[in-house]
Coordinates of C-alpha atoms (C1' of nucleotides) in Angstrom, one line a residue:
Chain A
M19 CA 9.9 40.6 36.6
S20 CA 6.2 40.0 36.5
G21 CA 3.7 41.4 34.3
T22 CA 2.8 40.6 30.8
G23 CA 5.7 42.3 29.3
P24 CA 8.1 40.6 26.7
Y25 CA 10.0 37.8 28.2
C26 CA 11.1 37.1 31.7
P27 CA 12.2 33.5 32.7
P28 CA 10.7 32.2 35.9
A29 CA 12.6 33.5 38.8
W30 CA 15.0 31.1 40.6
D31 CA 14.1 30.6 44.2
A32 CA 16.6 29.9 46.9
G33 CA 14.4 29.8 50.1
A34 CA 11.7 27.5 51.2
G35 CA 13.2 24.8 48.9
A36 CA 12.7 22.0 51.3
L37 CA 8.8 22.8 51.5
R38 CA 8.3 22.5 47.9
R39 CA 10.4 19.3 47.5
D40 CA 7.7 17.8 49.7
R41 CA 5.1 18.8 47.3
L42 CA 7.1 17.3 44.5
A43 CA 7.4 13.9 45.9
T44 CA 3.6 13.6 46.0
L45 CA 3.0 14.5 42.2
P46 CA 1.5 11.6 40.3
F47 CA 4.0 12.0 37.5
L48 CA 6.9 11.2 39.9
K49 CA 5.1 8.7 42.0
A50 CA 4.7 6.6 38.9
L51 CA 8.3 6.3 38.5
Q52 CA 10.7 3.6 40.0
G53 CA 12.6 4.6 42.9
T54 CA 16.0 5.2 41.3
T55 CA 14.4 6.9 38.3
R56 CA 12.6 9.2 40.4
A57 CA 15.6 9.9 42.5
A58 CA 17.5 10.9 39.3
V59 CA 14.7 13.0 38.0
V60 CA 14.2 14.9 41.3
K61 CA 17.9 15.6 41.4
A62 CA 17.8 17.1 38.0
L63 CA 14.8 19.4 38.7
T64 CA 15.2 23.0 39.6
L65 CA 12.6 24.7 41.8
C66 CA 11.5 28.0 40.6
T67 CA 8.4 30.4 40.8
A68 CA 6.4 32.4 38.2
E69 CA 4.5 35.4 39.4
K70 CA 0.9 36.0 38.4
H71 CA 0.7 36.9 34.7
E72 CA 4.3 36.1 34.1
Q73 CA 5.0 34.4 30.9
I74 CA 6.8 31.1 31.2
I75 CA 7.3 30.0 27.6
H76 CA 7.1 31.7 24.3
E77 CA 5.5 30.0 21.2
R78 CA 8.2 29.3 18.6
A79 CA 11.1 30.1 21.1
S80 CA 13.7 27.5 21.4
A81 CA 12.3 24.6 23.3
D82 CA 15.2 24.4 26.0
S83 CA 13.2 23.7 29.1
V84 CA 10.6 21.7 30.4
Y85 CA 8.5 22.6 33.4
L86 CA 6.5 20.5 36.0
I87 CA 3.7 22.5 37.7
I88 CA 4.0 22.0 41.5
D89 CA 1.2 24.6 42.3
G90 CA -0.9 27.2 40.7
A91 CA -2.5 27.6 37.3
V92 CA -1.1 28.2 33.9
M93 CA -2.8 29.2 30.7
A94 CA -1.6 28.0 27.3
W95 CA -2.5 29.8 24.1
K96 CA -1.7 30.1 20.5
Q97 CA -0.9 33.3 18.6
R98 CA -3.0 33.4 15.5
G99 CA -2.2 37.0 14.4
P100 CA -0.9 40.3 15.8
S101 CA -3.8 40.7 18.2
D102 CA -5.7 37.4 17.7
T103 CA -5.0 34.6 20.3
Q104 CA -6.7 31.5 21.1
V105 CA -6.5 30.0 24.5
T106 CA -5.9 26.2 24.0
G107 CA -5.8 24.9 27.6
F108 CA -5.3 25.4 31.2
L109 CA -2.7 23.6 33.2
F110 CA -2.5 22.7 36.9
R111 CA -0.6 21.0 39.6
G112 CA 1.0 17.9 38.0
D113 CA 0.7 19.0 34.5
L114 CA 3.9 19.2 32.2
L115 CA 4.9 22.2 30.2
G116 CA 6.9 22.2 27.1
T117 CA 7.9 19.6 24.6
L118 CA 10.6 16.8 24.2
I119 CA 10.8 16.8 20.4
G120 CA 11.2 19.7 17.9
E121 CA 13.1 22.8 18.0
R122 CA 10.5 25.2 19.3
Y123 CA 7.5 25.2 21.7
L124 CA 4.3 24.7 20.2
Y125 CA 2.3 27.3 22.4
S126 CA 2.9 30.3 24.8
A127 CA 2.1 29.9 28.4
R128 CA 1.7 32.2 31.4
A129 CA 1.0 32.0 35.1
V130 CA -2.7 32.7 35.8
V131 CA -1.9 33.0 39.5
A132 CA 1.6 32.9 41.3
C133 CA 3.0 29.2 40.5
Q134 CA 5.6 27.0 41.8
L135 CA 7.5 25.2 39.1
A136 CA 10.2 22.7 38.7
Q137 CA 12.3 23.2 35.8
M138 CA 14.6 20.9 33.7
A139 CA 16.6 21.3 30.6
R140 CA 15.2 19.5 27.8
T141 CA 18.5 17.8 26.8
R142 CA 18.9 16.6 30.3
L143 CA 15.5 15.0 30.4
A144 CA 16.1 13.4 27.0
E145 CA 19.3 11.8 28.4
L146 CA 17.4 10.5 31.5
A147 CA 14.8 9.1 29.3
D148 CA 17.3 7.3 27.2
R149 CA 18.4 5.5 30.3
H150 CA 15.1 5.0 32.2
P151 CA 12.4 3.0 30.3
D152 CA 9.7 3.8 32.9
L153 CA 10.4 7.6 32.4
R154 CA 10.0 7.1 28.7
H155 CA 6.8 5.5 29.4
A156 CA 5.6 8.4 31.7
L157 CA 6.5 11.1 29.2
Y158 CA 5.0 9.2 26.2
G159 CA 1.8 8.9 28.4
Q160 CA 1.9 12.7 29.1
V161 CA 1.9 13.6 25.4
T162 CA -0.7 11.1 24.7
S163 CA -3.0 12.5 27.4
D164 CA -2.3 16.0 26.2
F165 CA -3.3 15.0 22.9
A166 CA -6.6 13.3 24.3
L167 CA -7.4 16.5 26.2
A168 CA -6.9 18.6 22.8
Q169 CA -9.3 16.2 21.1
D170 CA -11.9 16.5 23.8
H171 CA -11.6 20.2 23.5
L172 CA -11.9 20.1 19.7
S173 CA -15.0 18.2 19.7
M174 CA -16.5 20.5 22.4
L175 CA -15.8 23.5 20.1
G176 CA -16.9 21.7 16.9
A177 CA -20.4 20.6 18.4
L178 CA -21.6 22.3 21.5
S179 CA -23.5 25.4 22.2
A180 CA -22.5 28.2 24.4
D181 CA -24.2 26.8 27.6
E182 CA -23.1 23.3 26.7
R183 CA -19.4 24.4 26.5
L184 CA -19.4 26.2 29.9
A185 CA -21.1 23.2 31.4
S186 CA -18.5 21.0 30.0
A187 CA -15.8 23.1 31.1
L188 CA -16.9 23.5 34.6
L189 CA -17.2 19.8 34.9
Q190 CA -13.9 19.2 33.4
F191 CA -12.3 21.6 35.9
E192 CA -14.1 19.9 38.8
R193 CA -12.9 16.4 37.6
R194 CA -9.3 17.6 37.4
Q195 CA -9.5 19.4 40.8
R196 CA -10.7 16.2 42.3
A197 CA -8.0 14.2 40.8
R198 CA -5.6 16.5 42.4
G199 CA -7.1 15.4 45.7
V200 CA -9.3 18.3 46.4
A201 CA -12.3 17.3 48.5
E202 CA -15.8 16.7 46.7
G203 CA -18.2 19.7 47.4
V204 CA -15.6 22.4 47.4
P205 CA -16.3 25.0 44.8
V206 CA -14.6 24.8 41.6
W207 CA -11.6 26.9 41.3
V208 CA -11.8 29.0 38.0
P209 CA -8.7 31.3 38.6
M210 CA -8.4 32.7 35.0
R211 CA -10.0 35.9 33.6
R212 CA -13.4 35.6 32.0
T213 CA -11.8 36.9 28.8
D214 CA -9.4 34.0 28.8
L215 CA -12.1 31.4 29.7
A216 CA -14.3 32.7 26.9
S217 CA -11.5 32.4 24.4
Y218 CA -10.9 28.8 25.5
L219 CA -14.4 28.1 24.9
G220 CA -14.7 29.7 21.5
L221 CA -17.0 32.5 22.7
E222 CA -16.9 36.4 23.1
L223 CA -16.8 37.7 26.7
P224 CA -20.4 39.0 26.8
T225 CA -21.6 35.8 25.5
L226 CA -19.8 33.8 28.5
S227 CA -21.1 36.4 31.0
R228 CA -24.7 35.8 29.9
V229 CA -24.3 31.9 30.1
F230 CA -23.0 32.5 33.6
G231 CA -25.9 34.6 34.4
R232 CA -28.4 32.0 33.1
L233 CA -27.0 29.2 35.1
R234 CA -26.9 31.5 38.3
R235 CA -30.5 32.6 37.6
D236 CA -31.7 29.0 37.3
G237 CA -29.9 28.1 40.4
V238 CA -27.4 25.5 38.7
I239 CA -24.4 27.2 40.0
S240 CA -23.6 30.1 42.4
T241 CA -20.5 32.2 42.3
P242 CA -19.3 33.1 45.8
S243 CA -16.4 34.9 43.9
T244 CA -15.5 35.4 40.4
T245 CA -13.0 32.5 40.8
D246 CA -15.0 30.1 42.9
I247 CA -18.0 28.2 41.4
K248 CA -20.4 26.3 43.4
I249 CA -22.0 23.7 41.6
H250 CA -25.7 23.1 42.8
E251 CA -27.1 20.9 40.1
R252 CA -24.5 18.7 38.7
D253 CA -27.2 16.6 36.9
T254 CA -28.1 19.7 34.8
L255 CA -24.5 20.3 34.0
M256 CA -24.0 16.8 32.8
R257 CA -27.2 16.8 30.7
L258 CA -25.9 20.0 29.2
S259 CA -22.3 18.6 28.4
G260 CA -23.8 15.5 26.8
D261 CA -22.8 13.4 30.0
A262 CA -19.6 11.6 28.8
Chain B
M23 CA -16.6 -7.1 4.2
S24 CA -17.0 -3.5 3.3
G25 CA -19.8 -1.0 4.1
T26 CA -20.4 0.9 7.1
G27 CA -21.6 -2.0 9.4
P28 CA -20.6 -2.9 12.7
Y29 CA -16.9 -4.0 12.6
C30 CA -14.8 -5.5 10.1
P31 CA -11.1 -5.8 10.6
P32 CA -9.1 -4.6 7.5
A33 CA -8.7 -7.5 5.1
W34 CA -5.4 -9.3 4.7
D35 CA -4.0 -9.2 1.3
A36 CA -1.9 -11.9 -0.3
G37 CA -1.4 -10.5 -3.8
A38 CA 0.4 -7.6 -5.2
G39 CA 2.5 -7.6 -2.0
A40 CA 5.7 -6.6 -3.9
L41 CA 4.2 -3.4 -5.3
R42 CA 3.1 -2.1 -2.1
R43 CA 6.5 -2.8 -0.2
D44 CA 8.0 -0.5 -2.7
R45 CA 5.5 2.2 -1.6
L46 CA 6.4 1.3 1.9
A47 CA 10.1 2.1 1.6
T48 CA 9.5 5.7 0.4
L49 CA 7.5 6.7 3.4
P50 CA 9.1 9.5 5.4
F51 CA 8.4 7.9 8.7
L52 CA 10.4 4.8 7.6
K53 CA 13.0 6.7 5.6
A54 CA 13.9 8.6 8.9
L55 CA 14.9 5.4 10.5
Q56 CA 18.5 3.9 10.5
G57 CA 19.0 0.9 8.1
T58 CA 18.8 -2.0 10.8
T59 CA 15.8 -0.3 12.5
R60 CA 14.1 0.2 9.2
A61 CA 14.6 -3.4 8.2
A62 CA 13.2 -4.7 11.7
V63 CA 10.1 -2.5 11.4
V64 CA 9.3 -3.4 7.8
K65 CA 9.7 -7.1 8.7
A66 CA 7.1 -6.7 11.5
L67 CA 4.7 -4.8 9.4
T68 CA 1.7 -6.8 7.6
L69 CA 0.2 -5.2 4.4
C70 CA -3.5 -5.1 4.4
T71 CA -6.3 -3.1 2.7
A72 CA -9.4 -1.3 3.8
E73 CA -12.3 -0.8 1.5
K74 CA -14.1 2.5 1.1
H75 CA -16.1 3.4 4.3
E76 CA -14.8 0.3 6.1
Q77 CA -14.1 1.1 9.9
I78 CA -10.3 0.5 10.9
I79 CA -10.5 1.2 14.6
H80 CA -13.2 1.7 17.2
E81 CA -13.1 4.3 19.8
R82 CA -12.5 2.5 23.2
A83 CA -11.7 -0.8 21.6
S84 CA -8.7 -2.5 22.9
A85 CA -5.9 -0.6 21.1
D86 CA -4.0 -3.7 19.9
S87 CA -2.9 -2.6 16.4
V88 CA -1.1 0.4 14.9
Y89 CA -1.7 1.2 11.3
L90 CA 0.6 3.0 8.9
I91 CA -1.3 4.4 6.0
I92 CA 0.5 3.6 2.7
D93 CA -2.1 5.0 0.4
G94 CA -5.7 6.4 0.6
A95 CA -7.4 8.6 3.1
V96 CA -8.7 8.0 6.4
M97 CA -11.1 9.9 8.5
A98 CA -11.0 9.9 12.4
W99 CA -13.8 10.9 14.7
K100 CA -15.1 11.0 18.1
Q101 CA -18.6 9.7 19.3
R102 CA -20.0 12.3 21.5
G103 CA -23.5 10.8 21.9
P104 CA -25.7 8.2 20.3
S105 CA -26.3 10.1 17.0
D106 CA -23.7 12.9 17.8
T107 CA -20.3 12.6 16.3
Q108 CA -17.3 15.0 15.7
V109 CA -14.6 14.5 13.0
T110 CA -11.3 15.2 14.5
G111 CA -9.0 14.8 11.5
F112 CA -8.2 13.3 8.2
L113 CA -5.1 11.1 7.7
F114 CA -3.3 10.3 4.4
R115 CA -0.3 8.4 3.1
G116 CA 2.4 8.4 5.8
D117 CA 0.3 9.1 8.7
L118 CA 0.1 6.8 11.7
L119 CA -3.3 5.4 13.3
G120 CA -3.6 4.2 16.7
T121 CA -1.7 4.7 20.0
L122 CA 1.3 3.3 21.9
I123 CA 0.0 3.9 25.2
G124 CA -3.3 3.5 26.9
E125 CA -5.6 0.5 26.8
R126 CA -8.0 1.8 24.3
Y127 CA -8.0 3.8 21.2
L128 CA -8.7 7.4 21.6
Y129 CA -11.0 7.8 18.5
S130 CA -12.8 5.8 15.8
A131 CA -11.4 5.9 12.2
R132 CA -12.6 4.7 8.8
A133 CA -11.4 4.6 5.3
V134 CA -12.7 7.6 3.2
V135 CA -11.6 5.6 0.0
A136 CA -10.1 2.3 -0.5
C137 CA -6.8 2.3 1.4
Q138 CA -3.6 0.4 1.6
L139 CA -2.3 -0.1 5.1
A140 CA 0.5 -1.6 7.0
Q141 CA -0.3 -3.0 10.3
M142 CA 1.8 -4.0 13.5
A143 CA 0.7 -5.3 16.8
R144 CA 1.2 -2.6 19.4
T145 CA 3.3 -4.8 21.8
R146 CA 5.6 -5.6 18.8
L147 CA 6.2 -2.0 18.1
A148 CA 6.7 -1.4 21.8
E149 CA 9.4 -4.0 21.9
L150 CA 11.1 -2.6 18.8
A151 CA 10.9 1.0 20.3
D152 CA 12.6 -0.3 23.5
R153 CA 15.6 -1.6 21.3
H154 CA 15.9 1.2 18.7
P155 CA 16.3 4.9 20.0
D156 CA 15.8 6.2 16.7
L157 CA 12.4 4.4 16.3
R158 CA 11.4 5.8 19.7
H159 CA 12.3 9.3 18.4
A160 CA 10.2 8.9 15.4
L161 CA 7.3 7.7 17.3
Y162 CA 7.5 10.5 19.9
G163 CA 7.8 12.9 16.9
Q164 CA 4.6 11.4 15.6
V165 CA 2.5 12.0 18.6
T166 CA 3.9 15.5 19.1
S167 CA 2.9 16.3 15.4
D168 CA -0.6 14.8 16.0
F169 CA -0.8 17.0 19.1
A170 CA 0.3 20.1 17.2
L171 CA -2.3 19.4 14.5
A172 CA -5.0 18.9 17.0
Q173 CA -4.1 22.4 18.5
D174 CA -4.1 24.0 15.1
H175 CA -7.6 22.5 14.6
L176 CA -8.6 23.7 18.0
S177 CA -7.7 27.2 17.3
M178 CA -9.4 27.3 14.0
L179 CA -12.7 26.1 15.5
G180 CA -12.3 28.6 18.4
A181 CA -11.5 31.9 16.3
L182 CA -12.6 31.6 12.6
S183 CA -15.7 32.2 10.9
A184 CA -17.1 29.7 8.2
D185 CA -15.3 31.1 5.3
E186 CA -12.0 31.4 7.1
R187 CA -12.3 27.7 8.4
L188 CA -12.7 26.3 4.8
A189 CA -10.0 28.5 3.5
S190 CA -7.7 27.2 6.2
A191 CA -8.7 23.7 5.6
L192 CA -8.2 23.9 1.9
L193 CA -4.7 25.3 2.4
Q194 CA -3.9 22.6 4.9
F195 CA -4.9 19.9 2.6
E196 CA -2.8 21.4 -0.1
R197 CA 0.2 21.6 2.0
R198 CA 0.0 18.1 3.1
Q199 CA -0.7 16.9 -0.4
R200 CA 2.6 18.7 -1.5
A201 CA 4.4 17.3 1.5
R202 CA 3.3 13.8 -0.1
G203 CA 5.2 14.6 -3.2
V204 CA 2.2 15.8 -5.2
A205 CA 3.2 18.5 -7.8
E206 CA 2.1 22.0 -7.4
G207 CA -0.9 23.1 -9.2
V208 CA -2.6 19.9 -9.1
P209 CA -6.1 20.3 -7.8
V210 CA -6.4 19.8 -4.0
W211 CA -7.9 16.2 -3.3
V212 CA -10.8 16.4 -0.9
P213 CA -12.1 12.8 -0.9
M214 CA -14.4 13.0 2.1
R215 CA -18.1 13.7 1.8
R216 CA -19.3 17.3 2.5
T217 CA -21.1 16.2 5.6
D218 CA -17.7 14.9 7.2
L219 CA -15.8 17.9 6.1
A220 CA -18.6 20.1 7.7
S221 CA -18.2 18.2 10.8
Y222 CA -14.5 18.7 10.8
L223 CA -14.9 22.5 10.4
G224 CA -17.6 22.6 13.1
L225 CA -20.2 23.6 10.6
E226 CA -23.4 22.3 9.4
L227 CA -23.6 21.0 5.9
P228 CA -25.6 23.6 4.2
T229 CA -23.4 26.4 5.7
L230 CA -20.4 24.7 4.3
S231 CA -22.1 24.2 0.9
R232 CA -22.9 28.0 0.8
V233 CA -19.1 28.8 1.5
F234 CA -18.1 26.5 -1.4
G235 CA -20.7 28.5 -3.6
R236 CA -19.4 31.8 -2.6
L237 CA -15.8 30.9 -3.2
R238 CA -16.7 29.4 -6.5
R239 CA -18.8 32.5 -7.4
D240 CA -15.8 34.9 -6.5
G241 CA -13.6 32.9 -8.7
V242 CA -11.3 31.8 -5.7
I243 CA -11.6 28.1 -6.4
S244 CA -13.4 25.9 -8.9
T245 CA -14.6 22.4 -8.5
P246 CA -14.0 20.3 -11.5
S247 CA -15.6 17.4 -9.5
T248 CA -16.9 17.2 -5.8
T249 CA -13.4 15.8 -4.7
D250 CA -11.1 17.9 -6.8
I251 CA -10.8 21.3 -5.9
K252 CA -8.6 23.9 -8.0
I253 CA -7.3 27.0 -6.3
H254 CA -7.2 30.0 -8.3
E255 CA -6.5 32.7 -5.6
R256 CA -4.3 31.3 -3.1
D257 CA -3.6 34.7 -1.7
T258 CA -7.3 35.4 -0.9
L259 CA -7.3 31.9 0.9
M260 CA -4.4 32.8 2.8
R261 CA -5.7 36.3 3.8
L262 CA -9.0 34.5 5.0
S263 CA -7.1 31.9 7.0
G264 CA -5.0 34.6 8.7
D265 CA -1.8 33.8 6.9
A266 CA 0.1 31.4 9.1
Chain C
dC29 C1' -12.0 57.5 48.9
dG30 C1' -11.0 57.2 44.3
dC31 C1' -9.3 55.0 40.5
dC32 C1' -8.8 51.4 37.1
dA33 C1' -9.3 46.9 35.5
dA34 C1' -12.7 43.3 35.2
dG35 C1' -17.3 41.7 34.8
dT36 C1' -22.3 42.4 33.7
dT37 C1' -26.2 43.8 31.0
dG38 C1' -28.7 46.0 27.1
dA39 C1' -30.1 46.7 22.1
dC40 C1' -29.1 45.6 17.7
dA41 C1' -26.9 43.5 13.8
dA42 C1' -24.9 39.6 11.7
dG43 C1' -23.9 34.9 10.9
dT44 C1' -25.1 30.3 11.3
dC45 C1' -28.8 26.7 12.0
dT46 C1' -32.9 24.4 10.8
dC47 C1' -36.0 22.6 7.9
dA48 C1' -37.4 21.8 3.3
dA49 C1' -37.2 21.7 -1.5
dT50 C1' -34.5 21.1 -5.6
dG51 C1' -30.6 19.6 -8.3
dT52 C1' -27.1 16.3 -9.7
dA53 C1' -24.2 12.2 -10.0
dA54 C1' -23.3 7.4 -9.3
dG55 C1' -25.2 2.8 -9.0
dT56 C1' -28.9 -0.9 -10.4
dG57 C1' -32.0 -3.5 -12.8
dG58 C1' -35.1 -4.0 -17.0
Chain D
dC29 C1' -29.0 1.8 -23.2
dC30 C1' -32.5 3.7 -20.6
dA31 C1' -35.4 4.5 -16.7
dC32 C1' -35.3 4.3 -11.9
dT33 C1' -33.3 4.6 -7.4
dT34 C1' -30.4 6.2 -4.0
dA35 C1' -27.0 9.2 -2.0
dC36 C1' -25.0 13.3 -1.9
dA37 C1' -24.8 18.3 -3.0
dT38 C1' -26.8 22.8 -3.5
dT39 C1' -30.1 26.4 -2.7
dG40 C1' -33.9 29.2 -0.4
dA41 C1' -36.6 31.3 3.6
dG42 C1' -37.0 32.1 8.2
dA43 C1' -35.7 31.6 13.1
dC44 C1' -32.3 31.7 16.5
dT45 C1' -27.9 32.1 18.7
dT46 C1' -24.0 34.5 19.1
dG47 C1' -21.3 38.7 18.0
dT48 C1' -20.6 43.7 18.2
dC49 C1' -20.7 48.1 20.4
dA50 C1' -21.6 50.6 24.3
dA51 C1' -23.3 51.8 28.9
dC52 C1' -23.1 50.6 33.4
dT53 C1' -21.8 48.0 37.7
dT54 C1' -18.5 45.8 40.8
dG55 C1' -14.5 44.9 43.0
dG56 C1' -9.6 45.1 44.0
dC57 C1' -6.0 48.1 45.3
dG58 C1' -3.2 52.3 45.9

DNA sequence: CGCCAAGTTGACAAGTCTCAATGTAAGTGG
DNA sequence: CCACTTACATTGAGACTTGTCAACTTGGCG
C-alpha cells in the first residue's frame, strides 16, 4: 500500500478521526471561510492518510479529487520523459493539491513523509463553490498563490547560481514553516531527499551536496540531521538569495 | 507617451473602434462565454493601445485593471534586484494580463510591439464574475492555464540544456501561433529582443546567439529576419525539446 | 552486525558565462 | 540620398561553474 509502485490511492482512515478534525479547524484556508461555508466544506471532506513515498496524484490522470494537506510534506513533479523528471514544488500543511478546472491533473505528487490529508471530490467542491462566494474567493486565491510561487521558483532557476538557489530555498522553507506557526529558531525542516531537492533547484545531486558542504564549512548553517538545518547566519543567506 | 520611461498608462483610443471590436468578438476567451455574458463583458471593456516598449503594468502596483490582449505581443517579467530582472513569459492575442485576487500585480509587463488591448476595471470584472458562472469558469481556467505554462517553463529551466531550451521555446511559440489561427508553414514570429528571449530561457545573450548560429548552420532553422524564424526540421526540434 | 540506500567527496570534462571585438540593421540629420 | 549614429546581434578567447563518473562514507533498519 505504500512504496513508489504504480498507483495506490491514499488509505481511508477510520480511527483517530476526532484528533485530525481538530487539526482541520485551525487551517488558514478553512479559517478564512464564513461559518456556514466552513461547516459545509468540513462536512464534505474525508480524512485519509498517505504513507511515506506513497503517490497521491498522477499527472494526466482524471482529476477527480482535491486534497488539503493537514500534516506532512508532499512533493510535486512533472514527468518530462521516461526517466526524466522535474520536481516543481513541495507542499506542506495548509496547501491544496489538485485542480478545479481541466480534465487532468497538471502534475504528479507523492508523500515525502507520512501525511494526513483531507480529500474531497472535485465535483462536490465545484458545487459548493457555486453556492458560496467566499469559498470561490479562497479557491481563486489558492491558485493565484500557486502561480506566484511558480513564478518565484522560475525566476530562481533562471537567474541564480547554485549557492544562491539553495540559500533562497532554505529561506523559503523557513518562511513557510514560520507561517505554519513553528517558532523562530527551530531548525528548518527539509524532509525530502537530496536528489529531489537538487531537482527542485535545477542542480545535480553532487553539486547540491557541495553547496551544503560550503555553507557548513563557512558556518552559515549546520545540519544536526540530514532533514534538519540550523541557520546561523541568516544575513548571509539573504545576501546570497538577493534579499527579496 | 511611448518609450521605456517610468510609467505611462496605455493610451485611450477614440478612432477605429469598430475595427477592433470585430477582432474582439473572435477571441476564444469571449467566444467561450454565453451570449448574455459576452455582451456584458464586451460592454464593460474599453479599447486602448500600447506603443512599442510601453510599460502596461507595474509589479507591486495596485492591481486595478485587467487587460485582454487583442493584438500584438507583451512581455512579462519580475524584478529581482535593482538591475536584475527575469523574463517570466510572453503574451499574445487572447491572453489575459493582470490578476483578480490580491492587492498588487505579480509581475511587470510591457508591449514588445505596438499592441491593441481591451481594458476593464478589476472590480467591474469581479462583479460580473459574481453574476455569471460561465465567466467565473473562464477566468478560473485562465489562471489555471497560466499556472500550467509557468510549470512547463519551470521544468524547462530546471532540466534542459541551452539548445534544448531554444528548441522548446520555438515549438511553444509555433504552437501558440497556430492556436491563434496562423497558417502552418508561416515562419514563427519571435518579436522580442534577443536579450529578453535569453532571459526567458535562463541564458546569457551570447549563448543564445550561439545556439541560433548552430541551429542555422545545421539547417534546422533559418532566420529571414531577426523576428521571423522558419523551421525546416521540426523533428530535430522535437527531439531536442524531449518531444512533449 | 551487516546490508542497502542515501549522502559526500574527488578528478576531470563539458557547457556556459564573461569580456571584448566585430558585424549589421534601423533611425537621424545633413 | 548618403554619412553618421545608435541599438542590437553575432562571434571569439579564455575563465569558471556545473555536470559526469566513480569511489568512498555515513546512517538507518532488518
